[in-house]
Coordinates of N, CA and C in Angstrom, one line a residue:
E1 N 352.9 -21.1 113.4 CA 352.6 -19.8 113.3 C 353.5 -19.8 114.4
N2 N 354.1 -18.4 114.5 CA 354.8 -18.0 115.4 C 354.2 -16.9 116.2
Y3 N 354.0 -17.1 117.6 CA 353.3 -16.0 118.1 C 354.2 -15.1 119.1
N4 N 355.7 -15.9 119.5 CA 356.5 -15.0 120.3 C 357.1 -13.7 119.5
G5 N 356.4 -13.0 119.4 CA 356.7 -11.8 118.9 C 356.5 -11.9 117.2
G6 N 357.6 -11.8 116.2 CA 357.2 -11.5 115.0 C 356.1 -10.9 114.3
G7 N 356.0 -9.5 114.8 CA 355.0 -8.5 114.6 C 353.6 -8.8 115.0
R8 N 353.5 -9.4 115.9 CA 352.1 -10.0 116.4 C 352.1 -9.1 118.1
K9 N 352.7 -8.4 118.6 CA 353.1 -7.6 119.7 C 351.6 -6.6 119.5
E10 N 351.0 -6.3 119.1 CA 349.8 -5.0 118.9 C 348.6 -6.3 118.9
E11 N 348.5 -7.7 118.4 CA 347.6 -8.7 118.7 C 347.6 -9.2 120.1
S12 N 349.1 -9.4 120.6 CA 349.2 -9.9 122.1 C 348.4 -8.6 122.8
V13 N 349.1 -7.5 122.8 CA 348.8 -6.4 123.9 C 347.0 -6.1 123.5
E14 N 346.5 -6.4 122.6 CA 344.8 -6.1 121.9 C 344.6 -7.3 122.6
A15 N 345.1 -8.7 122.4 CA 344.6 -9.7 123.5 C 344.3 -9.6 124.9
S16 N 345.4 -9.3 125.4 CA 345.6 -9.1 126.9 C 344.7 -7.8 127.6
K17 N 344.2 -6.7 126.5 CA 343.3 -6.0 126.8 C 342.0 -6.6 126.9
K18 N 341.6 -7.3 126.2 CA 340.3 -8.0 125.8 C 340.2 -9.0 126.8
A19 N 341.1 -9.9 127.2 CA 340.9 -10.8 128.5 C 341.1 -9.9 129.7
L20 N 341.6 -8.7 130.2 CA 341.4 -7.8 131.0 C 339.7 -7.5 131.4
E21 N 339.3 -7.0 129.9 CA 337.9 -6.6 129.9 C 336.9 -7.9 130.5
L22 N 337.1 -9.0 129.8 CA 336.3 -10.1 129.9 C 336.2 -10.7 131.9
L23 N 337.7 -10.3 132.5 CA 337.9 -10.4 133.6 C 337.3 -9.5 134.6
E24 N 337.5 -8.2 134.4 CA 336.7 -7.3 135.0 C 335.2 -7.6 135.1
R25 N 334.5 -8.0 134.0 CA 333.2 -8.6 134.1 C 332.9 -9.8 134.9
A26 N 333.7 -10.8 134.8 CA 333.3 -11.5 135.6 C 333.5 -11.7 136.9
V27 N 334.4 -10.7 137.4 CA 334.7 -9.9 138.9 C 333.5 -9.7 139.5
E28 N 333.0 -8.3 138.5 CA 331.7 -7.6 138.5 C 330.8 -8.8 138.8
L29 N 330.5 -9.6 138.0 CA 329.2 -10.5 138.3 C 329.4 -11.5 139.4
Q30 N 330.6 -11.5 139.7 CA 330.8 -12.7 141.0 C 330.4 -11.7 142.0
Q31 N 330.7 -10.6 142.0 CA 331.0 -9.9 143.2 C 329.7 -9.7 143.6
A32 N 328.6 -9.5 142.7 CA 327.0 -9.0 142.4 C 326.6 -10.4 143.3
K33 N 327.1 -11.6 143.4 CA 326.4 -12.3 144.1 C 326.6 -12.6 145.5
E34 N 325.6 -13.2 146.2 CA 325.9 -13.5 147.7 C 327.3 -14.4 147.8
Q35 N 327.7 -13.5 148.7 CA 329.5 -14.0 148.8 C 329.2 -15.3 150.0
T36 N 328.9 -16.4 149.1 CA 329.5 -17.1 150.0 C 330.7 -17.7 149.4
P37 N 331.1 -18.9 150.6 CA 332.6 -19.2 150.6 C 333.0 -19.8 149.0
D38 N 332.4 -20.4 148.5 CA 332.4 -20.9 146.9 C 332.7 -19.6 145.9
V39 N 331.8 -18.9 145.9 CA 331.5 -17.6 145.4 C 333.1 -17.1 145.5
Q40 N 333.4 -16.7 146.8 CA 334.4 -16.1 147.2 C 335.9 -16.5 146.5
T41 N 335.7 -17.7 146.7 CA 337.2 -19.0 146.2 C 337.0 -18.7 144.9
Q42 N 336.1 -18.8 143.9 CA 335.4 -18.5 142.3 C 336.3 -16.8 142.0
L43 N 336.1 -16.2 142.7 CA 336.2 -14.7 142.9 C 337.6 -14.8 142.8
A44 N 338.5 -15.1 143.9 CA 339.7 -15.4 143.8 C 340.6 -15.5 142.9
G45 N 339.6 -16.8 142.2 CA 340.5 -17.6 141.0 C 340.6 -16.3 139.7
Y46 N 339.4 -15.6 139.6 CA 339.5 -14.1 139.0 C 340.6 -13.5 139.1
F47 N 340.7 -13.1 140.3 CA 341.6 -12.3 140.6 C 342.8 -12.3 140.3
M48 N 343.1 -13.8 140.4 CA 344.7 -14.3 139.6 C 344.5 -14.4 138.9
Q49 N 343.8 -14.8 137.8 CA 344.0 -14.4 136.4 C 344.3 -13.2 136.0
K50 N 343.6 -12.4 136.5 CA 343.8 -10.8 136.3 C 345.2 -10.6 136.4
G51 N 345.6 -10.9 137.8 CA 347.2 -11.0 138.1 C 348.3 -11.2 137.1
Y52 N 347.7 -12.5 136.5 CA 348.8 -13.3 135.7 C 348.9 -12.5 134.4
I53 N 347.6 -11.6 133.7 CA 347.7 -10.9 132.5 C 348.4 -9.9 132.5
L54 N 348.2 -9.0 133.7 CA 348.7 -7.9 134.2 C 350.1 -8.0 134.4
K55 N 350.7 -9.1 135.2 CA 352.2 -9.2 135.1 C 352.9 -9.7 133.9
K56 N 352.3 -10.6 132.9 CA 352.7 -10.4 131.5 C 352.7 -9.3 130.8
S57 N 351.8 -8.5 131.0 CA 351.8 -7.1 130.3 C 352.8 -6.1 131.2
G58 N 353.6 -6.8 132.0 CA 354.4 -5.8 132.6 C 354.0 -4.8 133.8
K59 N 352.6 -5.0 133.9 CA 352.1 -3.8 134.9 C 352.4 -4.5 136.2
E60 N 353.1 -4.6 136.8 CA 353.8 -5.2 138.2 C 352.8 -4.9 139.4
D61 N 352.7 -3.2 139.3 CA 352.2 -2.8 140.6 C 350.8 -3.5 140.5
E62 N 350.0 -3.2 139.7 CA 348.7 -3.5 139.5 C 348.6 -5.5 139.6
A63 N 349.6 -5.6 138.9 CA 349.2 -7.0 139.4 C 349.5 -7.2 140.4
I64 N 350.4 -7.2 141.4 CA 350.7 -7.2 143.0 C 349.4 -7.1 144.0
L65 N 348.8 -6.1 143.2 CA 347.3 -5.2 143.7 C 346.1 -6.8 143.6
A66 N 346.4 -7.1 142.4 CA 345.2 -7.7 141.9 C 345.7 -9.8 142.8
Y67 N 347.0 -9.7 142.6 CA 347.4 -10.9 143.7 C 346.8 -10.6 144.9
S68 N 347.1 -10.0 145.7 CA 347.2 -9.5 146.9 C 345.3 -9.8 147.6
Q69 N 344.6 -9.1 146.2 CA 343.3 -9.2 146.1 C 342.8 -10.7 146.5
S70 N 343.1 -11.6 145.6 CA 343.2 -12.4 145.3 C 343.3 -13.3 146.6
A71 N 344.7 -13.2 147.1 CA 344.5 -14.0 148.3 C 343.8 -13.5 149.6
E72 N 343.5 -11.9 149.8 CA 342.6 -11.5 150.8 C 341.4 -12.1 150.4
T73 N 340.6 -12.5 149.4 CA 339.3 -13.1 149.4 C 339.6 -14.9 149.4
A74 N 340.4 -15.4 149.2 CA 340.7 -16.6 149.1 C 340.6 -16.9 150.9
D75 N 341.3 -15.8 151.3 CA 341.7 -15.9 152.8 C 339.8 -16.0 153.5
Q76 N 339.7 -15.2 153.0 CA 338.0 -14.9 153.6 C 337.3 -16.5 153.4
A77 N 337.3 -16.4 152.3 CA 336.7 -18.2 151.9 C 336.7 -18.9 152.8
Y78 N 338.2 -19.4 152.8 CA 339.1 -20.3 153.7 C 338.5 -19.8 155.2
A79 N 338.6 -19.0 156.0 CA 338.2 -18.3 157.1 C 336.6 -19.2 157.5
R80 N 336.0 -19.1 156.5 CA 334.6 -19.2 156.7 C 334.2 -20.7 156.5
N81 N 334.9 -21.1 155.6 CA 334.7 -22.3 155.7 C 335.9 -23.4 155.2
N82 N 336.6 -24.0 156.1 CA 337.8 -24.8 156.2 C 338.1 -25.7 155.3
T83 N 336.7 -26.1 154.5 CA 336.8 -27.1 153.4 C 337.4 -26.4 152.0
Q84 N 337.6 -25.0 152.1 CA 337.8 -24.5 150.6 C 339.1 -24.4 150.4
K85 N 339.5 -26.0 150.1 CA 341.2 -25.9 149.9 C 341.7 -25.4 148.7
Y86 N 340.8 -25.0 147.8 CA 341.3 -24.0 146.6 C 341.5 -23.0 147.0
G87 N 340.6 -22.2 148.1 CA 341.0 -21.2 148.2 C 342.4 -20.9 149.1
F88 N 342.4 -22.2 150.2 CA 343.7 -22.0 150.8 C 344.8 -22.1 150.0
N89 N 344.8 -23.1 149.1 CA 345.8 -23.0 147.7 C 346.1 -21.6 146.9
H90 N 344.9 -21.0 146.6 CA 344.8 -19.6 146.0 C 345.7 -18.3 146.9
S91 N 345.5 -18.9 148.1 CA 345.8 -17.5 149.2 C 347.5 -17.5 148.9
N92 N 347.8 -18.8 149.1 CA 349.4 -19.1 149.3 C 350.2 -18.9 147.6
R93 N 349.5 -19.3 146.7 CA 350.3 -19.3 145.5 C 350.1 -17.7 144.8
N94 N 349.2 -17.1 145.3 CA 348.8 -15.5 145.0 C 350.2 -15.0 145.7
Q95 N 350.2 -15.1 147.2 CA 351.2 -14.5 148.1 C 353.0 -14.9 147.4
R96 N 352.8 -15.8 146.7 CA 354.2 -16.3 146.4 C 354.3 -15.9 145.0
I97 N 353.5 -15.6 144.2 CA 353.6 -14.8 143.1 C 354.1 -13.6 143.1
A98 N 353.3 -13.0 143.8 CA 353.6 -11.4 144.3 C 355.2 -11.7 145.0
A99 N 355.5 -12.3 145.6 CA 356.9 -12.5 146.3 C 358.0 -12.5 145.3
E100 N 357.5 -13.6 144.0 CA 358.5 -13.2 143.2 C 358.7 -12.0 142.4
I101 N 357.7 -11.3 142.2 CA 357.7 -10.0 141.6 C 358.8 -9.1 142.6
Y102 N 358.3 -9.1 143.9 CA 359.4 -8.3 144.7 C 360.6 -8.8 144.7
V103 N 361.0 -10.0 144.6 CA 362.3 -10.6 144.2 C 362.7 -10.0 143.4
K104 N 362.2 -9.9 142.2 CA 362.8 -9.4 140.7 C 363.2 -8.2 141.0
R105 N 362.4 -7.3 141.5 CA 363.0 -5.7 142.0 C 363.9 -5.8 143.1
G106 N 364.0 -6.8 143.7 CA 365.3 -7.1 144.9 C 364.6 -6.5 146.1
D107 N 363.8 -6.5 146.4 CA 362.7 -6.3 147.2 C 362.4 -7.6 148.3
W108 N 363.7 -7.6 149.2 CA 363.9 -9.1 149.8 C 363.0 -8.9 151.1
Q109 N 363.0 -7.8 151.4 CA 362.1 -7.6 152.8 C 360.6 -7.9 152.7
K110 N 359.8 -7.4 151.6 CA 358.5 -7.6 150.8 C 358.6 -9.2 150.7
A111 N 359.6 -9.3 150.0 CA 359.6 -10.9 149.5 C 359.3 -11.7 150.8
L112 N 359.8 -11.4 152.2 CA 360.2 -12.4 153.2 C 359.0 -12.0 154.1
E113 N 358.6 -10.9 154.0 CA 356.8 -10.8 154.9 C 355.8 -12.1 153.6
L114 N 355.6 -12.0 152.7 CA 355.0 -12.8 152.1 C 355.1 -14.4 152.2
Y115 N 356.6 -14.8 152.1 CA 356.8 -15.9 152.1 C 356.6 -16.6 153.8
Q116 N 357.0 -15.7 154.7 CA 356.6 -16.2 155.9 C 355.1 -16.4 156.4
H117 N 354.4 -14.8 155.7 CA 353.1 -15.5 155.6 C 352.2 -16.9 155.3
C118 N 352.6 -17.1 154.0 CA 352.3 -18.4 153.4 C 353.2 -19.4 154.5
L119 N 354.1 -19.8 155.0 CA 354.6 -20.5 155.7 C 354.0 -20.8 157.1
N120 N 353.7 -19.9 157.9 CA 352.7 -19.7 158.9 C 351.3 -20.3 158.5
N121 N 350.8 -19.9 157.2 CA 349.7 -20.5 157.3 C 349.6 -21.8 157.1
L122 N 350.5 -22.5 156.7 CA 350.8 -23.8 156.0 C 350.8 -24.4 157.3
L123 N 351.8 -24.0 158.5 CA 351.8 -24.5 159.6 C 350.6 -24.5 160.7
Q124 N 349.8 -23.4 160.5 CA 348.6 -23.5 161.2 C 347.6 -24.3 160.6
N125 N 347.9 -24.6 159.5 CA 346.7 -25.6 159.0 C 347.0 -27.2 158.6
K126 N 348.3 -27.2 159.0 CA 348.7 -28.6 158.6 C 347.8 -29.7 159.3
E127 N 347.2 -29.4 160.1 CA 346.1 -30.7 160.6 C 344.8 -30.7 159.8
N128 N 344.7 -30.1 159.0 CA 343.2 -29.6 158.3 C 342.9 -30.8 157.4
K129 N 342.3 -32.0 157.7 CA 342.2 -33.0 156.6 C 341.7 -32.7 155.3
N130 N 340.9 -31.5 155.1 CA 340.5 -30.8 154.1 C 341.2 -30.5 152.8
L131 N 342.3 -30.2 153.3 CA 343.4 -29.8 152.6 C 344.2 -31.4 151.7
F132 N 344.9 -30.4 150.7 CA 345.6 -31.7 149.9 C 346.9 -31.8 150.8
Q133 N 346.7 -33.1 151.8 CA 347.5 -33.4 152.9 C 349.0 -33.7 151.8
K134 N 348.7 -34.9 151.2 CA 350.0 -34.9 150.5 C 351.0 -34.1 150.0
H135 N 350.4 -33.0 149.9 CA 350.9 -31.7 149.0 C 352.0 -30.9 150.4
L136 N 351.3 -31.2 151.3 CA 351.3 -30.2 152.7 C 353.1 -30.2 152.9
P137 N 353.6 -31.6 153.4 CA 355.0 -31.3 154.0 C 356.1 -30.9 152.6
G138 N 355.6 -30.9 151.2 CA 356.5 -30.5 150.8 C 356.1 -29.4 150.6
S139 N 355.0 -28.2 150.6 CA 354.8 -27.2 150.7 C 355.5 -26.2 151.9
I140 N 355.6 -27.1 153.2 CA 356.1 -26.6 153.9 C 357.6 -26.3 153.8
A141 N 358.2 -27.8 153.2 CA 359.9 -27.4 153.0 C 360.4 -26.4 151.9
L142 N 359.2 -26.1 150.9 CA 359.4 -25.0 149.8 C 359.7 -23.7 150.9
Y143 N 358.4 -23.5 151.4 CA 358.5 -21.9 151.8 C 359.2 -22.0 152.6
T144 N 359.4 -23.0 153.6 CA 360.9 -22.9 154.7 C 362.0 -22.5 154.1
M145 N 362.5 -23.1 152.7 CA 363.8 -22.4 152.4 C 363.4 -21.1 151.7
F146 N 362.4 -20.9 150.8 CA 362.0 -19.3 150.6 C 362.2 -18.6 151.9
V147 N 362.0 -19.0 152.7 CA 362.0 -18.2 154.1 C 363.5 -17.8 154.1
G148 N 363.9 -18.8 154.4 CA 365.4 -18.9 154.7 C 366.3 -18.1 153.5
Y149 N 365.8 -18.2 152.2 CA 366.8 -17.7 151.0 C 366.6 -16.2 151.3
A150 N 365.6 -15.8 151.6 CA 365.4 -14.5 151.7 C 366.0 -13.5 152.8
Q151 N 365.8 -14.5 154.2 CA 366.7 -14.3 155.0 C 368.1 -14.0 154.9
D152 N 368.8 -14.7 154.0 CA 370.0 -14.7 153.7 C 370.3 -13.7 152.8
K153 N 369.5 -13.3 152.1 CA 370.0 -12.1 151.2 C 369.5 -10.7 152.0
L154 N 368.6 -10.8 153.4 CA 368.9 -9.7 154.3 C 370.1 -9.6 154.8
G155 N 371.0 -10.5 154.8 CA 372.0 -10.3 155.7 C 371.7 -10.9 156.7
K156 N 370.8 -12.0 157.0 CA 370.5 -13.0 158.3 C 370.9 -14.1 157.8
K157 N 372.5 -14.2 157.8 CA 372.8 -15.5 157.5 C 372.5 -16.5 158.1
Q158 N 373.2 -16.5 159.1 CA 372.9 -18.1 160.1 C 371.4 -18.5 160.2
E159 N 370.7 -17.6 160.2 CA 368.8 -18.0 160.2 C 368.6 -18.7 159.0
G160 N 369.1 -17.6 158.0 CA 368.8 -18.4 156.5 C 368.9 -19.4 156.4
R161 N 370.5 -19.7 156.6 CA 371.0 -21.3 156.3 C 370.2 -22.4 157.2
E162 N 370.2 -21.9 158.6 CA 369.6 -22.7 158.7 C 367.5 -23.5 158.5
N163 N 367.1 -22.1 157.8 CA 365.9 -22.7 157.3 C 366.2 -23.0 156.1
V164 N 367.1 -22.9 155.3 CA 367.4 -23.6 154.1 C 367.6 -25.2 154.3
E165 N 368.3 -24.8 155.2 CA 368.9 -26.8 155.5 C 367.7 -27.5 156.1
K166 N 366.5 -26.5 157.0 CA 365.6 -27.3 157.4 C 364.6 -27.7 156.1
G167 N 364.5 -26.6 155.4 CA 363.8 -27.0 154.2 C 364.1 -28.7 152.9
L168 N 365.7 -28.3 152.9 CA 365.8 -29.7 152.7 C 365.5 -31.1 153.2
N169 N 365.7 -30.8 154.5 CA 366.0 -32.3 155.2 C 364.3 -32.8 155.5

């Protein structure tokens, strides 16, 4: 069956609404628990799913808010317990997705701030053996390029080019 349109828009909107309601409930239940790092990391995951649905529904401002709630919650979990590798990953992933929304809007300054935050986060924690070590060099390279690309778009051509090249090498 065809789910990409074909008179199914109402169903899709309804399904998104239902999913958001369920996620809101999951968030409430999670927030009612004692906020251990594990609970916070799981909560960050719920906020991330909420952001995804809101973004898909075209509610970008609300999506950005959900993504930043997720990143903040994940940061708290990781700050309290640096074995929270999913918390660490959630934080960067959410900020990257929020940055993509800003890029789409042409707000390169906001995107640059988020990319830079992610890159700093990676660089400051690259010695943490609890993280997914084999992915860290690639992530650092990728965010270095994201930073460079945003700098270039903001007219910082030299700095931007240097970062893109550094990321590629």
